[in-house]
Short mmCIF file of C-alpha atoms and ligand atoms in Angstrom, two decimals:
data_model
loop_
_atom_site.label_atom_id
_atom_site.label_comp_id
_atom_site.label_asym_id
_atom_site.label_seq_id
_atom_site.Cartn_x
_atom_site.Cartn_y
_atom_site.Cartn_z
CA MET X 118 -87.10 -80.63 19.03
CA ALA X 119 -90.17 -80.96 20.79
CA ARG X 120 -92.17 -81.47 17.67
CA LEU X 121 -89.65 -83.71 16.20
CA LEU X 122 -89.54 -86.03 19.26
CA ARG X 123 -93.12 -86.26 19.17
CA LYS X 124 -93.23 -87.36 15.66
CA LYS X 125 -90.55 -89.81 16.15
CA TYR X 126 -92.30 -91.30 19.65
CA SER X 127 -95.80 -91.86 19.08
CA TYR X 128 -98.45 -91.57 22.21
CA LEU X 129 -98.29 -94.64 24.15
CA PRO X 130 -100.76 -95.30 27.12
CA PRO X 131 -99.43 -95.38 30.34
CA GLU X 132 -98.98 -98.75 32.11
CA GLY X 133 -98.29 -98.02 35.74
CA THR X 134 -98.67 -94.86 37.99
CA VAL X 135 -96.00 -92.99 40.14
CA ASP X 136 -96.97 -90.00 42.43
CA HIS X 137 -93.36 -88.03 41.83
CA LEU X 138 -91.25 -88.61 38.78
CA VAL X 139 -87.93 -86.85 38.85
CA VAL X 140 -86.08 -86.35 35.46
CA GLY X 141 -82.28 -86.83 35.85
CA ALA X 142 -80.14 -87.89 38.73
CA GLY X 143 -77.66 -85.22 39.01
CA VAL X 144 -77.16 -83.92 42.46
CA VAL X 145 -80.21 -81.96 42.17
CA GLY X 146 -82.49 -84.62 41.03
CA LEU X 147 -81.09 -86.49 43.39
CA ALA X 148 -81.30 -84.14 46.25
CA ILE X 149 -85.28 -83.72 45.28
CA ALA X 150 -85.86 -87.23 45.21
CA GLU X 151 -84.41 -87.75 48.56
CA ARG X 152 -86.53 -85.21 50.14
CA LEU X 153 -89.64 -86.32 48.75
CA VAL X 154 -89.13 -89.96 49.75
CA LYS X 155 -88.39 -88.69 53.16
CA ALA X 156 -91.39 -85.91 53.14
CA PHE X 157 -94.01 -88.09 51.56
CA PRO X 158 -93.18 -91.94 52.62
CA GLY X 159 -96.73 -92.86 51.47
CA ARG X 160 -96.14 -91.67 47.86
CA SER X 161 -93.89 -93.40 45.31
CA THR X 162 -91.00 -91.34 43.61
CA PHE X 163 -89.06 -92.51 40.55
CA VAL X 164 -85.94 -90.82 39.32
CA VAL X 165 -85.17 -91.75 35.67
CA GLU X 166 -81.61 -91.11 34.38
CA ARG X 167 -80.61 -91.67 30.84
CA HIS X 168 -76.96 -92.85 31.88
CA GLY X 169 -76.18 -96.20 33.95
CA GLN X 170 -74.98 -94.34 36.69
CA VAL X 171 -75.70 -90.98 39.00
CA GLY X 172 -74.04 -87.72 37.88
CA GLN X 173 -72.46 -88.47 34.70
CA GLU X 174 -72.83 -84.80 33.40
CA THR X 175 -72.46 -81.39 34.96
CA SER X 176 -72.50 -82.94 38.73
CA SER X 177 -69.12 -84.77 38.06
CA ARG X 178 -67.78 -81.92 36.06
CA ASN X 179 -67.54 -78.98 38.40
CA SER X 180 -65.10 -77.26 41.12
CA GLU X 181 -66.67 -79.10 44.04
CA VAL X 182 -66.75 -76.11 45.80
CA ILE X 183 -69.02 -75.07 48.60
CA HIS X 184 -69.75 -71.65 47.91
CA SER X 185 -70.09 -68.95 50.55
CA GLY X 186 -73.12 -67.20 48.77
CA ILE X 187 -71.44 -63.69 48.39
CA TYR X 188 -71.56 -63.41 44.36
CA TYR X 189 -75.09 -62.94 43.69
CA PRO X 190 -77.80 -60.38 44.02
CA PRO X 191 -79.00 -59.97 47.45
CA THR X 192 -82.61 -60.97 46.83
CA SER X 193 -81.86 -63.44 44.34
CA LEU X 194 -82.71 -67.34 44.67
CA LYS X 195 -78.98 -68.07 44.14
CA THR X 196 -77.93 -66.14 47.17
CA ALA X 197 -80.80 -67.70 49.56
CA LEU X 198 -80.37 -71.16 47.99
CA CYS X 199 -76.59 -71.14 48.41
CA ILE X 200 -76.10 -69.86 52.00
CA ARG X 201 -78.90 -72.40 52.93
CA GLY X 202 -77.51 -74.88 50.91
CA ARG X 203 -73.82 -74.42 52.22
CA ASP X 204 -75.05 -74.93 55.74
CA LEU X 205 -77.31 -78.05 54.92
CA ILE X 206 -74.14 -79.51 53.02
CA TYR X 207 -71.55 -78.89 55.93
CA GLU X 208 -74.38 -80.38 58.33
CA ARG X 209 -74.91 -83.65 56.05
CA CYS X 210 -71.27 -84.28 55.70
CA GLU X 211 -70.98 -84.33 59.38
CA GLN X 212 -73.92 -86.34 59.90
CA TYR X 213 -73.09 -89.13 57.09
CA GLY X 214 -69.48 -88.68 57.05
CA ILE X 215 -69.23 -87.58 53.51
CA GLY X 216 -65.64 -86.12 52.70
CA CYS X 217 -65.73 -82.49 52.88
CA LYS X 218 -63.12 -79.77 54.07
CA ASN X 219 -63.85 -76.41 55.01
CA THR X 220 -60.56 -74.74 53.44
CA GLY X 221 -61.72 -71.15 53.38
CA LYS X 222 -60.97 -69.29 50.36
CA LEU X 223 -59.15 -65.85 49.33
CA VAL X 224 -60.13 -63.65 46.89
CA LEU X 225 -57.16 -61.79 45.58
CA ALA X 226 -56.82 -58.24 44.16
CA THR X 227 -54.02 -57.14 42.06
CA SER X 228 -54.81 -53.62 41.66
CA GLN X 229 -56.57 -50.63 43.41
CA GLU X 230 -59.54 -51.23 40.63
CA GLN X 231 -59.78 -54.78 42.01
CA MET X 232 -59.61 -53.44 45.73
CA GLY X 233 -62.89 -51.50 44.78
CA TYR X 234 -64.49 -54.88 43.58
CA LEU X 235 -63.42 -56.55 46.90
CA LYS X 236 -64.85 -53.37 48.74
CA ALA X 237 -68.32 -54.03 46.93
CA LEU X 238 -68.38 -57.78 48.01
CA HIS X 239 -67.70 -56.90 51.44
CA GLU X 240 -70.41 -54.42 51.69
CA LYS X 241 -72.93 -56.77 49.89
CA ALA X 242 -71.88 -59.34 52.86
CA ARG X 243 -72.80 -56.55 55.27
CA LYS X 244 -76.13 -55.88 53.33
CA LEU X 245 -77.02 -59.68 53.38
CA ARG X 246 -76.99 -59.53 57.26
CA GLU X 247 -78.83 -56.40 57.43
CA LEU X 248 -81.60 -57.90 55.16
CA GLY X 249 -81.62 -61.18 57.27
CA VAL X 250 -80.95 -62.99 53.98
CA GLY X 251 -77.97 -64.84 55.88
CA ASP X 252 -74.34 -64.82 57.25
CA VAL X 253 -71.48 -64.56 54.82
CA PRO X 254 -68.49 -63.58 56.92
CA LEU X 255 -65.53 -62.13 55.03
CA GLU X 256 -62.29 -60.61 56.65
CA TRP X 257 -59.83 -58.22 55.22
CA LEU X 258 -56.30 -59.19 54.65
CA SER X 259 -53.51 -56.99 53.49
CA GLY X 260 -51.02 -58.26 50.59
CA GLU X 261 -48.60 -58.98 53.65
CA GLN X 262 -51.05 -60.90 55.85
CA VAL X 263 -52.08 -63.14 52.52
CA ARG X 264 -48.52 -63.82 52.07
CA GLU X 265 -48.20 -64.93 55.50
CA LEU X 266 -51.30 -67.29 55.05
CA GLU X 267 -50.12 -68.21 51.65
CA PRO X 268 -46.20 -67.99 50.92
CA ASP X 269 -46.58 -68.84 47.29
CA VAL X 270 -48.89 -65.75 46.51
CA GLY X 271 -47.10 -62.99 44.51
CA GLU X 272 -46.05 -59.58 45.28
CA ARG X 273 -48.54 -58.24 42.79
CA VAL X 274 -51.41 -58.98 45.30
CA VAL X 275 -52.32 -56.13 47.20
CA GLY X 276 -55.01 -57.14 49.55
CA ALA X 277 -57.70 -60.01 49.76
CA LEU X 278 -60.83 -61.20 51.30
CA LEU X 279 -60.84 -64.25 53.39
CA SER X 280 -64.13 -66.30 53.15
CA PRO X 281 -63.99 -68.53 55.82
CA LYS X 282 -67.27 -70.49 55.22
CA THR X 283 -66.19 -71.63 51.60
CA GLY X 284 -65.11 -75.28 51.15
CA ILE X 285 -64.77 -78.48 48.94
CA VAL X 286 -66.85 -81.72 48.99
CA SER X 287 -66.81 -84.81 47.07
CA SER X 288 -69.80 -84.65 44.78
CA HIS X 289 -69.45 -88.20 44.04
CA VAL X 290 -69.62 -89.12 47.59
CA LEU X 291 -72.44 -86.85 48.17
CA MET X 292 -74.53 -88.20 45.27
CA GLU X 293 -73.70 -91.85 46.33
CA ASN X 294 -75.26 -90.94 49.83
CA LEU X 295 -78.26 -89.51 48.12
CA GLU X 296 -78.72 -92.34 45.81
CA LYS X 297 -78.51 -94.96 48.82
CA GLU X 298 -81.24 -93.02 51.02
CA ILE X 299 -83.56 -93.38 48.05
CA THR X 300 -82.96 -96.71 47.21
CA ASP X 301 -82.88 -98.01 50.69
CA SER X 302 -86.38 -96.43 51.34
CA GLU X 303 -89.79 -98.27 50.83
CA THR X 304 -91.02 -95.75 47.92
CA GLY X 305 -88.16 -94.62 45.99
CA GLU X 306 -86.69 -96.00 43.06
CA LEU X 307 -84.10 -95.16 40.53
CA VAL X 308 -84.36 -96.19 37.10
CA TYR X 309 -81.08 -96.09 35.03
CA GLY X 310 -80.19 -96.26 31.40
CA THR X 311 -83.68 -94.79 30.61
CA ARG X 312 -84.57 -91.61 28.68
CA VAL X 313 -87.53 -89.62 29.19
CA VAL X 314 -88.65 -89.14 25.25
CA ARG X 315 -91.93 -87.63 25.27
CA ILE X 316 -94.65 -86.01 28.00
CA ASP X 317 -98.13 -85.65 27.41
CA ARG X 318 -100.57 -84.12 29.69
CA ALA X 319 -103.21 -86.92 30.84
CA GLU X 320 -106.50 -86.65 29.87
CA PRO X 321 -109.12 -85.25 32.21
CA SER X 322 -110.97 -87.76 34.11
CA GLY X 323 -114.22 -87.75 36.11
CA GLY X 324 -116.03 -85.36 33.76
CA GLY X 325 -113.61 -82.70 33.97
CA LYS X 326 -112.14 -80.35 31.43
CA ARG X 327 -108.97 -79.40 30.45
CA GLY X 328 -107.19 -76.57 32.51
CA ASP X 329 -109.72 -77.09 35.55
CA GLY X 330 -107.46 -78.93 37.65
CA SER X 331 -108.89 -82.40 37.15
CA GLU X 332 -106.12 -83.90 34.95
CA ASP X 333 -104.64 -86.93 36.72
CA GLY X 334 -100.96 -85.69 35.68
CA TRP X 335 -98.69 -86.40 33.07
CA VAL X 336 -97.70 -89.63 30.71
CA VAL X 337 -94.18 -89.64 30.55
CA GLN X 338 -92.67 -92.00 27.83
CA THR X 339 -89.15 -93.54 28.44
CA LEU X 340 -86.79 -95.44 26.17
CA THR X 341 -84.34 -98.08 27.85
CA GLU X 342 -81.01 -98.57 26.01
CA ASP X 343 -80.69 -101.83 24.61
CA GLY X 344 -77.38 -102.76 26.29
CA GLY X 345 -75.34 -101.94 23.19
CA GLY X 346 -76.00 -98.40 22.90
CA GLY X 347 -79.31 -98.64 20.82
CA GLU X 348 -83.03 -98.18 21.43
CA GLY X 349 -84.43 -100.79 23.43
CA GLU X 350 -87.95 -100.85 24.87
CA ARG X 351 -90.48 -97.86 24.98
CA THR X 352 -93.10 -97.71 27.81
CA ALA X 353 -95.07 -94.99 29.54
CA VAL X 354 -95.94 -94.23 33.13
CA LEU X 355 -98.78 -92.00 34.73
CA ALA X 356 -96.88 -89.51 36.84
CA LYS X 357 -99.12 -87.59 39.14
CA SER X 358 -96.13 -84.76 39.27
CA VAL X 359 -93.34 -84.30 37.15
CA ILE X 360 -90.17 -82.59 38.50
CA ASN X 361 -87.72 -81.89 35.49
CA ALA X 362 -84.07 -81.63 36.60
CA ALA X 363 -82.48 -82.62 33.48
CA GLY X 364 -79.82 -79.87 33.60
CA LEU X 365 -78.34 -79.11 30.01
CA ASN X 366 -81.25 -80.75 28.63
CA ALA X 367 -84.02 -79.30 30.83
CA HIS X 368 -85.23 -76.96 27.99
CA HIS X 369 -86.03 -80.03 25.82
CA ILE X 370 -87.84 -81.63 28.84
CA LEU X 371 -89.83 -78.25 29.51
CA ASN X 372 -90.54 -77.66 25.81
CA GLN X 373 -92.56 -80.99 25.55
CA ILE X 374 -95.42 -79.20 27.36
CA LEU X 375 -95.15 -75.94 26.13
CA PRO X 376 -96.77 -74.02 23.14
CA GLN X 377 -94.11 -72.99 20.43
CA GLU X 378 -94.27 -69.16 21.46
CA GLN X 379 -93.52 -69.98 25.29
CA ARG X 380 -90.53 -72.45 24.30
CA LEU X 381 -87.12 -72.04 26.27
CA GLN X 382 -83.72 -71.92 24.86
CA LEU X 383 -80.85 -72.55 26.73
CA HIS X 384 -77.21 -71.17 26.26
CA PHE X 385 -74.10 -73.13 26.84
CA ALA X 386 -70.72 -71.92 28.51
CA LYS X 387 -68.00 -74.42 28.74
CA GLY X 388 -65.33 -74.33 31.61
CA SER X 389 -62.10 -76.31 31.13
CA TYR X 390 -59.97 -77.29 34.05
CA PHE X 391 -55.88 -77.74 34.19
CA SER X 392 -54.34 -80.33 36.62
CA TYR X 393 -51.25 -78.95 38.07
CA ARG X 394 -48.11 -80.63 39.54
CA GLY X 395 -45.18 -78.50 40.11
CA PRO X 396 -43.40 -75.73 42.17
CA GLY X 397 -45.29 -72.44 43.20
CA VAL X 398 -48.12 -73.93 44.97
CA SER X 399 -46.66 -76.42 47.67
CA ASN X 400 -47.59 -74.69 50.53
CA VAL X 401 -51.69 -73.82 49.21
CA ARG X 402 -54.15 -74.33 51.81
CA HIS X 403 -56.85 -72.03 50.70
CA LEU X 404 -58.77 -72.02 47.55
CA LEU X 405 -57.41 -68.89 45.57
CA TYR X 406 -59.87 -66.82 43.38
CA PRO X 407 -58.73 -63.91 41.45
CA CYS X 408 -61.16 -61.05 40.96
CA PRO X 409 -63.33 -61.60 37.89
CA GLU X 410 -62.06 -59.33 34.95
CA GLU X 411 -65.59 -58.04 33.90
CA ASN X 412 -67.23 -57.76 37.19
CA VAL X 413 -70.44 -56.80 35.63
CA SER X 414 -70.82 -60.29 34.40
CA LEU X 415 -71.16 -63.28 36.91
CA SER X 416 -70.73 -65.77 33.76
CA GLY X 417 -67.25 -66.88 35.56
CA LEU X 418 -65.40 -66.37 38.64
CA GLY X 419 -61.82 -66.10 37.07
CA THR X 420 -59.50 -69.08 36.60
CA HIS X 421 -59.05 -70.02 40.15
CA LEU X 422 -57.14 -72.54 42.13
CA THR X 423 -58.87 -75.37 43.92
CA MET X 424 -58.15 -78.80 45.20
CA ASP X 425 -59.89 -82.03 45.32
CA MET X 426 -60.35 -83.99 48.86
CA ASP X 427 -56.89 -85.88 48.03
CA GLY X 428 -55.10 -82.27 48.04
CA GLU X 429 -54.77 -82.65 44.04
CA ILE X 430 -54.36 -79.07 42.64
CA ARG X 431 -56.14 -77.81 39.60
CA PHE X 432 -57.00 -74.54 37.94
CA GLY X 433 -60.18 -73.54 35.98
CA PRO X 434 -62.71 -73.02 35.06
CA ASP X 435 -62.49 -70.60 32.08
CA VAL X 436 -65.39 -69.53 30.17
CA GLU X 437 -65.87 -70.66 26.73
CA TRP X 438 -69.28 -69.92 24.71
CA LEU X 439 -70.45 -72.87 22.63
CA SER X 440 -72.44 -72.05 19.34
CA PRO X 441 -74.66 -75.28 19.19
CA PRO X 442 -75.98 -76.81 15.70
CA LEU X 443 -79.56 -76.07 15.52
CA ASP X 444 -82.23 -78.38 14.22
CA GLU X 445 -85.00 -77.35 11.77
CA GLU X 446 -86.94 -75.78 14.56
CA GLY X 447 -84.17 -73.46 15.35
CA GLU X 448 -83.45 -75.21 18.65
CA ASP X 449 -79.93 -76.70 19.71
CA VAL X 450 -79.45 -80.38 18.56
CA PRO X 451 -79.90 -82.27 22.11
CA ASP X 452 -76.46 -83.10 23.55
CA PHE X 453 -74.43 -81.48 20.83
CA TRP X 454 -71.74 -80.44 23.73
CA ALA X 455 -71.00 -84.36 24.18
CA THR X 456 -68.44 -83.88 21.23
CA ARG X 457 -67.06 -80.58 22.64
CA MET X 458 -65.77 -81.72 25.84
CA ALA X 459 -61.85 -82.10 25.06
CA VAL X 460 -59.73 -79.57 26.94
CA THR X 461 -57.43 -77.80 24.55
CA ASP X 462 -53.79 -76.64 24.41
CA GLU X 463 -54.77 -72.99 23.58
CA ARG X 464 -57.12 -72.86 26.41
CA MET X 465 -54.34 -73.99 28.72
CA GLN X 466 -51.78 -71.27 27.61
CA LEU X 467 -54.69 -68.69 28.60
CA ALA X 468 -55.18 -70.20 32.00
CA ILE X 469 -51.36 -70.23 32.78
CA ASP X 470 -51.18 -66.50 31.88
CA GLU X 471 -54.08 -65.80 34.44
CA VAL X 472 -52.68 -67.97 37.21
CA ARG X 473 -49.23 -66.25 36.96
CA LYS X 474 -50.65 -62.96 37.88
CA PHE X 475 -51.36 -64.37 41.54
CA LEU X 476 -48.94 -67.40 41.79
CA PRO X 477 -45.88 -66.24 39.82
CA GLY X 478 -44.19 -69.43 40.82
CA VAL X 479 -46.09 -71.78 38.85
CA LYS X 480 -44.36 -73.47 35.72
CA ALA X 481 -45.87 -74.04 32.40
CA GLU X 482 -44.62 -77.67 32.08
CA GLY X 483 -46.79 -78.67 35.27
CA PHE X 484 -50.05 -77.96 33.75
CA ALA X 485 -51.88 -80.35 31.87
CA PRO X 486 -55.62 -80.39 30.42
CA ASP X 487 -58.02 -82.21 32.60
CA TYR X 488 -61.58 -82.10 32.21
CA SER X 489 -64.34 -79.78 31.45
CA GLY X 490 -68.01 -79.01 32.35
CA ILE X 491 -70.66 -77.18 30.45
CA ARG X 492 -72.83 -74.36 32.51
CA PRO X 493 -76.56 -74.66 31.30
CA LYS X 494 -77.31 -70.61 31.03
CA LEU X 495 -80.48 -68.68 30.62
CA SER X 496 -78.73 -65.61 29.39
CA LYS X 497 -76.35 -65.28 26.24
CA LYS X 498 -72.96 -64.27 25.88
CA GLY X 499 -72.51 -60.47 26.88
CA GLU X 500 -76.11 -60.66 28.89
CA THR X 501 -76.34 -60.12 32.53
CA ALA X 502 -76.53 -63.45 34.24
CA VAL X 503 -79.81 -64.91 35.38
CA ASP X 504 -81.09 -66.47 38.58
CA PHE X 505 -81.94 -69.87 38.90
CA SER X 506 -85.33 -70.49 37.44
CA ILE X 507 -87.42 -72.90 39.27
CA THR X 508 -91.10 -72.68 38.15
CA HIS X 509 -94.49 -74.62 38.29
CA PRO X 510 -95.79 -73.90 34.49
CA ARG X 511 -98.53 -76.40 34.54
CA PRO X 512 -100.07 -78.35 37.38
CA GLY X 513 -97.89 -80.91 38.81
CA PHE X 514 -95.03 -79.94 36.47
CA ILE X 515 -92.10 -78.40 38.35
CA SER X 516 -89.44 -77.54 36.32
CA LEU X 517 -85.70 -76.34 37.11
CA GLN X 518 -83.81 -74.60 34.19
CA GLY X 519 -80.54 -72.88 34.49
CA ILE X 520 -79.18 -74.59 37.60
CA GLU X 521 -75.33 -73.37 37.06
CA SER X 522 -73.09 -72.46 39.60
CA PRO X 523 -73.76 -72.52 42.73
CA GLY X 524 -75.96 -75.51 42.03
CA LEU X 525 -74.11 -78.15 43.86
CA THR X 526 -73.83 -76.11 47.06
CA SER X 527 -77.46 -75.09 46.57
CA SER X 528 -78.71 -78.66 45.63
CA LEU X 529 -80.10 -79.57 49.33
CA ALA X 530 -81.71 -76.28 49.73
CA ILE X 531 -83.43 -76.37 46.14
CA ALA X 532 -84.62 -80.04 47.46
CA GLU X 533 -86.36 -78.12 50.36
CA MET X 534 -87.97 -75.53 48.34
CA VAL X 535 -89.30 -78.20 45.64
CA GLU X 536 -90.59 -80.31 48.57
CA GLN X 537 -92.50 -77.26 49.61
CA MET X 538 -93.93 -76.49 46.13
CA VAL X 539 -95.14 -80.19 46.01
CA ARG X 540 -96.64 -80.03 49.29
CA GLU X 541 -98.44 -76.91 48.85
CA GLU X 542 -99.07 -76.51 45.19
CA VAL X 543 -99.39 -79.83 44.01
CA HIS X 544 -100.71 -82.17 47.03
CA GLY X 545 -102.06 -79.08 49.08
CA LEU X 546 -103.92 -77.59 46.07
CA GLY X 547 -106.22 -80.49 45.49
CA LYS X 548 -108.07 -80.50 42.08
CA GLY X 549 -110.03 -77.58 40.59
CA ARG X 550 -107.90 -74.59 41.44
CA GLY X 551 -106.75 -73.79 38.12
CA GLN X 552 -104.59 -71.07 37.03
CA ASN X 553 -101.16 -70.08 38.56
CA VAL X 554 -100.18 -72.02 41.47
CA SER X 555 -96.67 -70.39 41.90
CA GLU X 556 -95.83 -67.07 42.70
CA ARG X 557 -92.32 -67.83 41.81
CA GLY X 558 -93.39 -69.05 38.48
CA ARG X 559 -92.30 -66.70 35.45
CA LEU X 560 -94.85 -68.80 33.24
CA GLU X 561 -97.80 -67.09 34.66
CA SER X 562 -100.81 -69.46 33.66
CA TRP X 563 -101.84 -72.25 31.57
CA ALA X 564 -104.22 -72.75 29.33
C1 LIG K 733 -67.46 -75.59 34.97
C2 LIG K 733 -68.29 -75.75 36.34
C3 LIG K 733 -68.03 -75.25 37.47
C4 LIG K 733 -69.02 -75.41 38.55
N1 LIG K 733 -68.60 -75.58 39.65
C5 LIG K 733 -69.45 -75.50 40.76
C6 LIG K 733 -68.84 -75.38 42.20
O1 LIG K 733 -67.77 -75.30 42.37
N2 LIG K 733 -69.72 -75.14 43.10
C7 LIG K 733 -71.20 -75.29 42.86
O2 LIG K 733 -72.10 -75.17 43.77
N3 LIG K 733 -71.54 -75.56 41.52
C8 LIG K 733 -70.82 -75.54 40.58
N4 LIG K 733 -71.18 -75.82 39.42
C9 LIG K 733 -72.66 -76.11 39.19
C10 LIG K 733 -73.05 -77.30 39.43
O3 LIG K 733 -72.17 -78.32 38.94
C11 LIG K 733 -74.48 -77.58 38.70
O4 LIG K 733 -75.42 -76.50 39.24
C12 LIG K 733 -75.14 -79.01 39.34
O5 LIG K 733 -74.17 -80.12 39.07
C13 LIG K 733 -76.18 -79.23 38.63
O6 LIG K 733 -76.78 -80.40 38.72
P1 LIG K 733 -78.23 -81.05 38.05
O7 LIG K 733 -78.52 -82.24 38.63
O8 LIG K 733 -79.25 -79.78 37.68
O9 LIG K 733 -77.64 -81.45 36.45
P2 LIG K 733 -76.75 -82.54 35.92
O10 LIG K 733 -75.75 -83.05 36.67
O11 LIG K 733 -76.51 -82.03 34.58
O12 LIG K 733 -78.17 -83.61 35.82
C14 LIG K 733 -78.92 -83.73 34.88
C15 LIG K 733 -79.18 -85.22 34.82
O13 LIG K 733 -80.34 -85.20 34.05
C16 LIG K 733 -80.19 -86.34 33.06
N5 LIG K 733 -80.97 -86.15 32.05
C17 LIG K 733 -81.12 -85.38 30.75
N6 LIG K 733 -81.84 -85.46 29.98
C18 LIG K 733 -82.63 -86.60 30.34
C19 LIG K 733 -83.62 -87.43 29.76
N7 LIG K 733 -84.38 -86.91 28.74
N8 LIG K 733 -83.96 -88.32 30.40
C20 LIG K 733 -83.32 -88.93 31.53
N9 LIG K 733 -82.34 -88.11 32.05
C21 LIG K 733 -82.05 -87.13 31.43
C22 LIG K 733 -78.83 -86.45 32.77
O14 LIG K 733 -78.00 -87.56 31.91
C23 LIG K 733 -78.06 -85.87 33.98
O15 LIG K 733 -77.55 -87.00 34.66
C24 LIG K 733 -70.32 -75.68 38.32
C25 LIG K 733 -70.65 -76.21 36.90
C26 LIG K 733 -69.85 -75.92 35.85
C27 LIG K 733 -70.28 -76.61 34.64
#
């Protein structure tokens, strides 16, 4: 796709300059841009978003859960960023009056085998404290104690862990708040209806050579919409640094700057949600999660009960791997998933069977297909889940890929981390250092 795009959109010389260019106005791109605007008030920050509004893709198609940080390996970025991000979200919600609720969550076991899974989670929480990674409090409840708290939970549930730090947030209000902070600033700007179509390294200046760090940045070419869904004007800007936060499209942006053999392929797992109105949930106050059936894989946490800020109940998301059509270079056709968002009745029946294991009073008639979201995954179906990937593969090009759950919870902490990378590795490094500027990068060096 990278080659095809380059053929379609020939090089354009840049017309202006920006210090930081963030691709994508999902919650992660917005959080990063807000942080950069505040951390570097003397430098300009643009966010380029292809849709007409913020958060039209994964950031508005998720469970809106503030996760506690218990599910991921202790030394992973997911754990560290989730715990830090969780605390930052609660603080921010309080500071700006953004809707969020610290509901707490119950992870429910329906067998002795699942009690073993809960024990492992409990032990992990202890380890996280011991290692100084963070505090994820968990409390043991017997089946009876669960039913005292949540009378709708069935007799099959033999025990549970209560996670008091889990909650819900209105992702839309959070994104609107971040958007406002950017647009109210002197140096931040959001550019909507504009798609990044091509990225070239700026030619070396001042007598330098490629690879010696003297490049001026990246020539980012964009295409605006013509208002009728067609292609409008093409233009290019010189970005001193680029931050790729393009979510489901992040690999297509990253692959623009990588040689063929280093190109990345993302994989896609859809999650469907079902709204519910009916008996069997009238008293529910906590988020209710089953134990994942295959607890070796973190690809899904099981079809669980969440609620939004208005108290509307929904179940989901399930996990359905998608097989994308491939282009002539063997890469997935960009945005192929846009035609696969419908939620089907077949998936709904599977969800009802799952939910009845812990909430026996729910009635099939109360379920209705709701919405779906797509997880951008770095691992394939059947492979062990992979950590977030936040890399600095080329000077001044920071790239985030595989930002699946808990990306919403982690967004403000990811922004902190990227700010640090920009401060130390982009602005702090100056010119001429060359080679690997990020210890975190898995792409070790540049040519
Ligand atoms: C089913 C599901 C449930 C989830 N539940 C939770 C949860 O409960 N809690 C939690 O913490 N996390 C959850 N997540 C994860 C969370 O939603 C994501 O990690 C987060 O929204 C990712 O945000 P993002 O900004 O990286 O991506 P996105 O929201 O996808 O934003 C990327 C943006 O980039 C734009 N873009 C792409 N290509 C271009 C281009 N070429 N030019 C310009 N713009 C471009 C897109 O239009 C889009 O707006 C869930 C995810 C899914 C799929």
